[in-house]
Short mmCIF file of C-alpha atoms in Angstrom, two decimals:
data_model
loop_
_atom_site.label_atom_id
_atom_site.label_comp_id
_atom_site.label_asym_id
_atom_site.label_seq_id
_atom_site.Cartn_x
_atom_site.Cartn_y
_atom_site.Cartn_z
CA ASP A 1 -5.36 1.59 -16.69
CA SER A 2 -1.73 1.85 -17.67
CA ASP A 3 -0.41 4.20 -20.28
CA LEU A 4 2.88 5.04 -21.93
CA ASN A 5 4.34 8.10 -23.56
CA ASP A 6 5.88 8.20 -26.99
CA PRO A 7 9.28 6.46 -26.57
CA GLN A 8 10.94 9.21 -28.58
CA ALA A 9 10.04 11.73 -25.90
CA ASP A 10 12.08 12.57 -22.83
CA ASN A 11 15.45 11.58 -24.24
CA GLU A 12 13.98 8.39 -25.66
CA ASN A 13 13.31 7.06 -22.19
CA GLU A 14 10.47 4.59 -22.18
CA LYS A 15 7.62 5.63 -19.89
CA ILE A 16 4.70 3.81 -18.40
CA LYS A 17 1.89 5.60 -16.71
CA GLY A 18 -0.66 4.28 -14.25
CA SER A 19 -3.18 6.29 -12.28
CA ALA A 20 -1.84 7.77 -9.05
CA ARG A 21 -3.85 10.43 -7.32
CA THR A 22 -4.61 12.84 -10.19
CA HIS A 23 -1.23 12.18 -11.77
CA TYR A 24 0.46 9.40 -13.66
CA ILE A 25 3.12 7.00 -12.52
CA THR A 26 6.01 7.18 -14.95
CA ILE A 27 8.43 4.30 -15.43
CA ARG A 28 11.56 4.80 -17.48
CA GLU A 29 14.13 2.35 -18.70
CA ASP A 30 16.47 3.19 -15.83
CA ASP A 31 13.63 2.33 -13.43
CA ILE A 32 13.20 -1.05 -15.09
CA GLU A 33 16.92 -1.71 -14.60
CA ARG A 34 16.23 -1.62 -10.86
CA LEU A 35 14.37 -4.91 -11.25
CA ALA A 36 17.68 -6.68 -11.77
CA PRO A 37 18.86 -8.88 -8.87
CA GLY A 38 20.55 -6.91 -6.11
CA GLU A 39 18.96 -3.57 -7.03
CA PHE A 40 16.77 -1.43 -4.77
CA LEU A 41 13.20 -0.82 -6.02
CA ASN A 42 12.25 2.85 -6.27
CA ASP A 43 8.92 4.57 -5.73
CA ALA A 44 7.92 4.40 -9.40
CA LEU A 45 8.08 0.60 -9.40
CA VAL A 46 6.36 0.10 -6.05
CA ASP A 47 3.62 2.61 -6.89
CA PHE A 48 3.07 0.93 -10.27
CA TRP A 49 2.73 -2.48 -8.62
CA MET A 50 0.26 -1.17 -6.06
CA LYS A 51 -1.96 0.20 -8.83
CA TRP A 52 -1.64 -2.91 -10.96
CA ILE A 53 -2.61 -5.45 -8.30
CA SER A 54 -5.79 -3.53 -7.48
CA GLY A 55 -6.92 -3.93 -11.10
CA ALA A 56 -8.34 -0.40 -11.28
CA PRO A 57 -7.58 3.11 -10.08
CA ASN A 58 -8.91 4.15 -6.70
CA ASN A 59 -12.58 5.06 -6.70
CA PRO A 60 -14.96 6.19 -3.96
CA ASP A 61 -16.99 2.96 -4.11
CA SER A 62 -14.14 0.50 -3.48
CA ASP A 63 -13.58 -0.78 0.06
CA VAL A 64 -9.81 -0.80 -0.57
CA HIS A 65 -7.74 2.34 -1.02
CA ILE A 66 -4.09 2.44 -2.07
CA PHE A 67 -1.87 5.47 -1.60
CA THR A 68 1.39 6.10 -3.40
CA SER A 69 4.58 6.28 -1.36
CA HIS A 70 4.50 10.08 -1.67
CA PHE A 71 1.51 10.15 0.69
CA MET A 72 3.45 8.94 3.72
CA SER A 73 6.52 11.05 3.00
CA THR A 74 4.33 14.17 2.76
CA LEU A 75 2.32 13.25 5.85
CA SER A 76 5.49 12.66 7.88
CA SER A 77 7.18 15.90 6.86
CA ASP A 78 4.26 18.33 6.52
CA GLY A 79 1.41 16.92 8.61
CA ALA A 80 -2.14 15.77 7.96
CA LYS A 81 -3.39 19.01 6.44
CA ALA A 82 -0.84 18.71 3.65
CA VAL A 83 -2.44 15.46 2.43
CA SER A 84 -6.09 16.36 3.03
CA SER A 85 -6.66 17.01 -0.68
CA TRP A 86 -5.74 13.41 -1.50
CA THR A 87 -9.15 12.32 -0.21
CA ALA A 88 -11.18 15.55 -0.12
CA LYS A 89 -10.88 16.33 -3.83
CA LYS A 90 -12.09 12.84 -4.73
CA LYS A 91 -14.78 12.93 -2.04
CA ILE A 92 -13.38 9.78 -0.48
CA ASN A 93 -14.61 8.78 2.95
CA ILE A 94 -11.78 6.71 4.37
CA PHE A 95 -14.01 5.45 7.16
CA GLU A 96 -15.95 3.45 4.59
CA LYS A 97 -12.80 1.59 3.58
CA LYS A 98 -11.85 -1.85 4.82
CA LEU A 99 -8.15 -1.69 3.93
CA ILE A 100 -5.98 1.37 3.27
CA PHE A 101 -2.49 0.61 1.96
CA VAL A 102 0.25 3.06 2.94
CA PRO A 103 3.70 2.14 1.55
CA VAL A 104 6.58 3.70 3.50
CA ASN A 105 9.89 4.62 1.86
CA SER A 106 12.38 6.05 4.34
CA ASP A 107 16.10 5.69 5.09
CA LEU A 108 16.70 3.52 2.02
CA HIS A 109 14.15 0.99 3.21
CA TRP A 110 10.56 0.01 2.40
CA SER A 111 7.81 -1.15 4.73
CA LEU A 112 4.03 -1.33 4.51
CA CYS A 113 1.41 0.04 6.88
CA VAL A 114 -2.20 -1.03 6.35
CA VAL A 115 -5.09 0.73 8.06
CA VAL A 116 -7.76 -1.88 8.79
CA ASN A 117 -11.44 -1.01 9.30
CA PRO A 118 -10.95 2.59 10.51
CA GLY A 119 -14.72 3.10 10.49
CA SER A 120 -15.13 0.33 13.06
CA ILE A 121 -13.07 2.09 15.73
CA ALA A 122 -16.13 2.21 18.01
CA ASN A 123 -16.04 -1.60 18.16
CA ASN A 124 -12.68 -1.62 19.89
CA SER A 125 -13.36 -2.44 23.51
CA GLU A 126 -11.79 -5.07 25.70
CA GLU A 127 -15.02 -6.99 26.25
CA ASP A 128 -15.35 -7.54 22.50
CA TYR A 129 -11.76 -8.63 21.82
CA HIS A 130 -12.69 -12.31 21.67
CA SER A 131 -15.22 -11.80 18.89
CA LYS A 132 -14.31 -13.40 15.57
CA SER A 133 -17.27 -11.86 13.75
CA LEU A 134 -17.11 -8.24 14.93
CA GLU A 135 -14.81 -6.11 12.80
CA GLY A 136 -11.71 -4.81 14.54
CA SER A 137 -9.93 -1.55 13.83
CA PHE A 138 -6.13 -1.67 13.88
CA LEU A 139 -2.91 -0.99 11.99
CA LEU A 140 -0.95 -3.77 10.33
CA PHE A 141 2.75 -3.04 10.07
CA LEU A 142 4.81 -5.26 7.79
CA ASP A 143 8.56 -4.69 7.68
CA SER A 144 10.87 -7.32 6.18
CA LEU A 145 13.85 -6.08 8.22
CA SER A 146 12.05 -4.69 11.30
CA MET A 147 13.95 -1.50 10.55
CA HIS A 148 11.35 1.29 10.53
CA ARG A 149 10.04 2.74 13.78
CA LYS A 150 6.48 1.49 13.72
CA ASN A 151 5.26 3.73 16.55
CA LYS A 152 6.55 6.85 14.81
CA ILE A 153 4.75 5.86 11.61
CA ALA A 154 1.63 5.01 13.61
CA ARG A 155 1.59 8.47 15.21
CA SER A 156 1.49 10.06 11.76
CA ILE A 157 -1.33 7.74 10.73
CA TYR A 158 -3.31 8.54 13.90
CA GLU A 159 -2.85 12.26 13.24
CA TRP A 160 -4.18 11.82 9.71
CA LEU A 161 -7.14 9.65 10.79
CA ASN A 162 -8.15 12.18 13.44
CA PHE A 163 -7.83 15.00 10.91
CA GLU A 164 -10.11 13.12 8.52
CA TRP A 165 -12.51 12.39 11.39
CA LYS A 166 -12.80 16.11 12.05
CA ARG A 167 -12.93 17.02 8.34
CA LEU A 168 -15.86 14.69 7.77
CA LYS A 169 -17.56 16.11 10.89
CA LYS A 170 -17.79 12.81 12.71
CA ARG A 171 -19.37 12.94 16.15
CA GLY A 172 -17.45 12.66 19.38
CA PRO A 173 -13.80 13.22 20.27
CA GLN A 174 -11.04 12.24 17.88
CA PRO A 175 -10.71 8.53 18.61
CA PHE A 176 -7.49 7.36 17.00
CA LYS A 177 -4.52 6.75 19.26
CA LYS A 178 -2.25 3.93 20.35
CA ASP A 179 -4.57 2.67 23.10
CA SER A 180 -7.66 2.54 20.91
CA MET A 181 -6.11 1.42 17.60
CA PRO A 182 -3.19 -0.97 18.22
CA VAL A 183 -0.34 -1.66 15.83
CA LEU A 184 -0.07 -5.36 14.95
CA THR A 185 3.11 -6.98 13.65
CA PRO A 186 2.23 -10.57 12.69
CA HIS A 187 4.87 -13.12 11.82
CA ILE A 188 5.77 -12.73 8.15
CA PRO A 189 8.56 -13.84 5.82
CA TYR A 190 11.70 -11.69 6.14
CA GLN A 191 14.42 -10.87 3.65
CA ASP A 192 17.94 -12.25 4.04
CA ASN A 193 19.69 -9.41 2.21
CA GLY A 194 19.74 -5.63 2.11
CA CYS A 195 18.11 -4.96 -1.25
CA ASP A 196 14.76 -6.77 -1.49
CA CYS A 197 12.65 -4.73 0.93
CA GLY A 198 10.68 -3.09 -1.90
CA VAL A 199 9.88 -6.45 -3.46
CA PHE A 200 8.73 -7.76 -0.08
CA VAL A 201 6.38 -4.79 0.26
CA CYS A 202 4.97 -5.59 -3.18
CA ARG A 203 4.39 -9.19 -2.14
CA TYR A 204 2.86 -8.23 1.22
CA ALA A 205 0.47 -5.86 -0.54
CA TYR A 206 -0.50 -8.44 -3.13
CA ASN A 207 -1.24 -11.02 -0.43
CA LEU A 208 -3.35 -8.68 1.67
CA PHE A 209 -5.29 -7.53 -1.38
CA GLN A 210 -6.12 -11.17 -2.05
CA MET A 211 -7.36 -11.42 1.56
CA ARG A 212 -9.63 -8.38 1.31
CA SER A 213 -12.78 -10.49 1.60
CA ASN A 214 -11.61 -11.93 4.94
CA CYS A 215 -13.04 -10.69 8.20
CA PHE A 216 -10.43 -8.71 10.12
CA SER A 217 -11.94 -9.12 13.54
CA GLN A 218 -11.64 -8.07 17.16
CA PHE A 219 -10.10 -11.46 17.89
CA ASP A 220 -7.30 -10.72 15.43
CA ILE A 221 -6.22 -7.86 17.69
CA ILE A 222 -5.44 -10.06 20.68
CA ASP A 223 -4.16 -12.79 18.35
CA ASN A 224 -1.80 -10.39 16.52
CA CYS A 225 -3.41 -11.69 13.30
CA SER A 226 -1.52 -14.95 13.79
CA ASN A 227 -4.39 -17.24 12.82
CA LEU A 228 -5.41 -15.01 9.94
CA PHE A 229 -1.94 -15.12 8.40
CA GLU A 230 -1.01 -18.68 9.31
CA ASP A 231 -4.26 -20.06 7.89
CA SER A 232 -3.39 -18.52 4.53
CA ASP A 233 -0.72 -20.03 2.29
CA LEU A 234 -0.27 -16.59 0.73
CA PHE A 235 2.36 -15.76 3.35
CA GLU A 236 4.33 -18.93 2.78
CA PHE A 237 6.94 -17.61 0.40
CA GLY A 238 10.72 -17.34 0.30
CA MET A 239 13.55 -15.63 -1.51
CA LYS A 240 13.01 -17.62 -4.72
CA ASP A 241 9.48 -16.23 -4.91
CA ILE A 242 10.84 -12.72 -4.37
CA ALA A 243 13.35 -13.20 -7.20
CA ARG A 244 10.53 -14.37 -9.47
CA ILE A 245 8.50 -11.21 -8.76
CA ARG A 246 11.34 -9.10 -10.14
CA VAL A 247 11.26 -11.07 -13.40
CA GLU A 248 7.47 -11.06 -13.63
CA MET A 249 7.25 -7.31 -12.98
CA GLU A 250 9.74 -6.55 -15.74
CA ASP A 251 7.86 -8.84 -18.15
CA LEU A 252 4.61 -7.13 -17.22
CA ILE A 253 5.97 -3.64 -17.80
CA ARG A 254 7.56 -4.52 -21.13
CA ASN A 255 4.40 -6.28 -22.32
CA LEU A 256 2.31 -3.24 -21.40
CA SER A 257 4.78 -1.11 -23.31
CA LYS A 258 4.25 -3.16 -26.46
CA VAL A 259 0.47 -2.91 -26.14
CA TYR A 260 0.63 0.83 -25.62
CA LEU A 261 2.91 1.42 -28.59
CA ARG A 262 0.56 -0.55 -30.84
CA MET A 263 -2.36 1.57 -29.62
CA LYS A 264 -0.44 4.77 -30.24
CA LYS A 265 0.40 3.62 -33.75
CA LEU A 266 -3.27 2.99 -34.51
CA GLU A 267 -4.19 6.46 -33.28
CA LYS A 268 -1.89 8.16 -35.80
#
């Protein structure tokens, strides 16, 4: 579901659009230049990738939901009420989702927070932590430089989850907090430079989307998801793989541009 504007528009800057909330993601030529080695990926590129890997725009029936990076920046600065329309207008019940992707762009660095099984929060009790079949509810925090303050980000996520809990008139007290929904930081590949954090987030998100059929269990909480990640070869990648993603993303965007321009020509 990607789209492009007429290349003659907007100072002849090429644009690519992909669904994001009720808006489009726009990619210009100067955005594409950020895919060159040594450049820092911006929100347009990361948001585009997140939409592309899911294969379709967010819909209420999917068990995976992907937010743009603007979601977390708005939540952090303005609070949960400021982002309530992101789900309310689309009648999305986040507690029916298995994975919720929240990319974080702050202080010239990218990381990825993933909300896992928020609707299973009632399962989280110490006596069940050894269960490999009972769904666990937790946050996955993936940061290729361990630079972002995970607990600060988690507090914003808890605030939002509790707001949604109240908005959807769930029974009982607001349940999301550090003690009931832990933050897990499994061992993952890390970058060896200062510019590839955005590409790492793209790769982390792609890998987890491929794992969406896995059971994220109570056992994974006490195991810090070690077995879950180590049993998958998806997280066995290095800097050469990261460099290849830059090339593949540029090829993808330019190929979509060609398809779009042909479609526009046929419409005239």
